[in-house]
Amino acid sequence: MGSRRKARECALQMLFAADVAETPHDEVVRTYWAELGDADIEEPAREFATRLAAGTLAHLQALDERIRSRAEHWRIARMAVVDRNILRLAVYEFLHETTPRTVAINEALEIARRFSTYEATQFINGILDAIKRDLDEEQPQQNADQLEDSEDAGEAKEAQASE
C-alpha cells in the first residue's frame, strides 16, 4: 500500500472519529496521532493525512453541499458514516489538493472496498464521478504529467491505465 493511501486511511479514521464523537477538529487530530495513529507512518504521509482531515473538517458545509447536489434522494445524515466521510475526503481532494481527480476517485473506491460494502462502492463512484464532471466543466484540472508531486503523477498514470 502506498504512503498516500495509508495517509488517506488515517485521514478517514480521523473524520470518522470527528463525525461519531462530535469532537472539536483540533482535538480529533491531536488525539488520533497520540493514541490511535500508526507510529510507523512517515512524516510526509502524516502531514498529508493531517492536512486532509483538518481541511475536510474545516470545509465540511461546502463539501456536504457538493455531495448533496449529486446524491439524489439521499440526505448526508442518512448515509453510512464511513461512506459520507469517504465522499467528503475525496471531494476535499478535488477542490483543495493537486491530486488528479481520477486518482482521488480511485483511492476513494479502494478505501471503500476495504472499509465499506460493494453497493457503497458503486454509490460512492456514482456521486464522485458526477461531481468530477461538474468540476471539470467549472475548472479543468492540469494533466497528470504536469504535476509536481511524483507520487500523485504515478497514481494518475495508473488510474488512466485502468480506465
GROMACS .gro file of C-alpha atoms in nm:
model
  163
    1MET     CA    1   0.000   0.000   0.000
    2GLY     CA    2   0.132   0.343  -0.094
    3SER     CA    3   0.209   0.602   0.170
    4ARG     CA    4  -0.056   0.834   0.026
    5ARG     CA    5  -0.325   0.567   0.052
    6LYS     CA    6  -0.219   0.498   0.411
    7ALA     CA    7  -0.241   0.873   0.477
    8ARG     CA    8  -0.592   0.881   0.328
    9GLU     CA    9  -0.695   0.592   0.551
   10CYS     CA   10  -0.560   0.777   0.855
   11ALA     CA   11  -0.750   1.090   0.748
   12LEU     CA   12  -1.068   0.883   0.707
   13GLN     CA   13  -1.026   0.745   1.059
   14MET     CA   14  -0.994   1.099   1.193
   15LEU     CA   15  -1.305   1.208   1.002
   16PHE     CA   16  -1.495   0.906   1.130
   17ALA     CA   17  -1.395   0.989   1.488
   18ALA     CA   18  -1.493   1.353   1.447
   19ASP     CA   19  -1.828   1.253   1.296
   20VAL     CA   20  -1.919   0.991   1.557
   21ALA     CA   21  -1.783   1.161   1.868
   22GLU     CA   22  -1.866   1.516   1.758
   23THR     CA   23  -1.526   1.620   1.890
   24PRO     CA   24  -1.360   1.954   1.805
   25HIS     CA   25  -1.140   1.925   1.496
   26ASP     CA   26  -0.805   2.008   1.654
   27GLU     CA   27  -0.872   1.763   1.937
   28VAL     CA   28  -0.953   1.481   1.691
   29VAL     CA   29  -0.624   1.525   1.509
   30ARG     CA   30  -0.420   1.552   1.829
   31THR     CA   31  -0.590   1.252   1.990
   32TYR     CA   32  -0.562   1.041   1.677
   33TRP     CA   33  -0.187   1.078   1.649
   34ALA     CA   34  -0.134   1.043   2.026
   35GLU     CA   35  -0.348   0.733   2.075
   36LEU     CA   36  -0.453   0.566   1.750
   37GLY     CA   37  -0.222   0.671   1.470
   38ASP     CA   38   0.023   0.438   1.304
   39ALA     CA   39   0.360   0.506   1.469
   40ASP     CA   40   0.540   0.376   1.159
   41ILE     CA   41   0.388   0.627   0.918
   42GLU     CA   42   0.649   0.854   0.762
   43GLU     CA   43   0.634   1.225   0.838
   44PRO     CA   44   0.527   1.339   0.486
   45ALA     CA   45   0.236   1.091   0.492
   46ARG     CA   46   0.145   1.201   0.844
   47GLU     CA   47   0.142   1.565   0.733
   48PHE     CA   48  -0.070   1.477   0.428
   49ALA     CA   49  -0.319   1.285   0.646
   50THR     CA   50  -0.342   1.572   0.893
   51ARG     CA   51  -0.388   1.826   0.612
   52LEU     CA   52  -0.663   1.614   0.453
   53ALA     CA   53  -0.850   1.560   0.779
   54ALA     CA   54  -0.819   1.918   0.906
   55GLY     CA   55  -0.904   2.063   0.565
   56THR     CA   56  -1.205   1.839   0.521
   57LEU     CA   57  -1.336   1.927   0.866
   58ALA     CA   58  -1.278   2.299   0.804
   59HIS     CA   59  -1.478   2.289   0.478
   60LEU     CA   60  -1.747   2.043   0.586
   61GLN     CA   61  -2.051   2.253   0.495
   62ALA     CA   62  -1.930   2.331   0.143
   63LEU     CA   63  -1.826   1.969   0.087
   64ASP     CA   64  -2.160   1.838   0.209
   65GLU     CA   65  -2.340   2.082  -0.021
   66ARG     CA   66  -2.142   1.950  -0.321
   67ILE     CA   67  -2.224   1.593  -0.222
   68ARG     CA   68  -2.589   1.676  -0.155
   69SER     CA   69  -2.620   1.827  -0.503
   70ARG     CA   70  -2.535   1.488  -0.659
   71ALA     CA   71  -2.673   1.244  -0.401
   72GLU     CA   72  -3.028   1.228  -0.528
   73HIS     CA   73  -3.277   1.112  -0.266
   74TRP     CA   74  -3.005   1.082  -0.001
   75ARG     CA   75  -2.957   1.310   0.296
   76ILE     CA   76  -2.600   1.331   0.421
   77ALA     CA   77  -2.708   1.233   0.773
   78ARG     CA   78  -2.871   0.914   0.639
   79MET     CA   79  -2.557   0.792   0.462
   80ALA     CA   80  -2.336   0.540   0.638
   81VAL     CA   81  -2.072   0.723   0.842
   82VAL     CA   82  -1.784   0.564   0.652
   83ASP     CA   83  -1.939   0.637   0.312
   84ARG     CA   84  -2.013   1.004   0.377
   85ASN     CA   85  -1.660   1.058   0.508
   86ILE     CA   86  -1.504   0.884   0.208
   87LEU     CA   87  -1.708   1.119  -0.011
   88ARG     CA   88  -1.608   1.424   0.193
   89LEU     CA   89  -1.240   1.331   0.179
   90ALA     CA   90  -1.242   1.279  -0.199
   91VAL     CA   91  -1.435   1.599  -0.269
   92TYR     CA   92  -1.193   1.789  -0.046
   93GLU     CA   93  -0.907   1.650  -0.257
   94PHE     CA   94  -1.090   1.753  -0.575
   95LEU     CA   95  -1.118   2.110  -0.454
   96HIS     CA   96  -0.810   2.174  -0.241
   97GLU     CA   97  -0.528   1.938  -0.338
   98THR     CA   98  -0.324   1.885  -0.654
   99THR     CA   99  -0.427   1.521  -0.667
  100PRO     CA  100  -0.571   1.438  -1.011
  101ARG     CA  101  -0.946   1.389  -0.968
  102THR     CA  102  -0.935   1.043  -1.126
  103VAL     CA  103  -0.674   0.940  -0.867
  104ALA     CA  104  -0.888   1.078  -0.583
  105ILE     CA  105  -1.182   0.871  -0.710
  106ASN     CA  106  -0.975   0.555  -0.746
  107GLU     CA  107  -0.828   0.600  -0.399
  108ALA     CA  108  -1.176   0.661  -0.252
  109LEU     CA  109  -1.301   0.342  -0.417
  110GLU     CA  110  -1.006   0.137  -0.288
  111ILE     CA  111  -1.072   0.265   0.063
  112ALA     CA  112  -1.446   0.196   0.025
  113ARG     CA  113  -1.370  -0.162  -0.085
  114ARG     CA  114  -1.169  -0.206   0.232
  115PHE     CA  115  -1.399  -0.032   0.482
  116SER     CA  116  -1.749  -0.046   0.331
  117THR     CA  117  -1.966  -0.262   0.104
  118TYR     CA  118  -1.981  -0.339  -0.267
  119GLU     CA  119  -2.304  -0.140  -0.301
  120ALA     CA  120  -2.147   0.155  -0.122
  121THR     CA  121  -1.853   0.145  -0.363
  122GLN     CA  122  -2.093   0.184  -0.656
  123PHE     CA  123  -2.281   0.462  -0.475
  124ILE     CA  124  -1.956   0.649  -0.396
  125ASN     CA  125  -1.830   0.606  -0.753
  126GLY     CA  126  -2.151   0.748  -0.899
  127ILE     CA  127  -2.152   1.055  -0.678
  128LEU     CA  128  -1.780   1.127  -0.718
  129ASP     CA  129  -1.794   1.081  -1.094
  130ALA     CA  130  -2.084   1.329  -1.120
  131ILE     CA  131  -1.904   1.585  -0.901
  132LYS     CA  132  -1.585   1.535  -1.105
  133ARG     CA  133  -1.777   1.609  -1.427
  134ASP     CA  134  -1.924   1.924  -1.269
  135LEU     CA  135  -1.580   2.041  -1.160
  136ASP     CA  136  -1.418   1.954  -1.493
  137GLU     CA  137  -1.667   2.190  -1.657
  138GLU     CA  138  -1.616   2.462  -1.393
  139GLN     CA  139  -1.239   2.438  -1.355
  140PRO     CA  140  -1.045   2.191  -1.571
  141GLN     CA  141  -0.751   2.031  -1.392
  142GLN     CA  142  -0.397   2.018  -1.528
  143ASN     CA  143  -0.271   1.700  -1.692
  144ALA     CA  144  -0.115   1.437  -1.467
  145ASP     CA  145   0.222   1.471  -1.639
  146GLN     CA  146   0.240   1.836  -1.531
  147LEU     CA  147   0.208   1.755  -1.161
  148GLU     CA  148   0.497   1.838  -0.935
  149ASP     CA  149   0.421   1.562  -0.682
  150SER     CA  150   0.573   1.246  -0.827
  151GLU     CA  151   0.356   1.007  -0.624
  152ASP     CA  152   0.036   1.175  -0.746
  153ALA     CA  153   0.169   1.170  -1.103
  154GLY     CA  154   0.238   0.796  -1.071
  155GLU     CA  155  -0.109   0.738  -0.929
  156ALA     CA  156  -0.259   0.940  -1.216
  157LYS     CA  157  -0.086   0.727  -1.478
  158GLU     CA  158  -0.204   0.409  -1.304
  159ALA     CA  159  -0.559   0.544  -1.286
  160GLN     CA  160  -0.559   0.638  -1.655
  161ALA     CA  161  -0.429   0.291  -1.746
  162SER     CA  162  -0.712   0.126  -1.552
  163GLU     CA  163  -0.985   0.331  -1.724
   0.00000   0.00000   0.00000
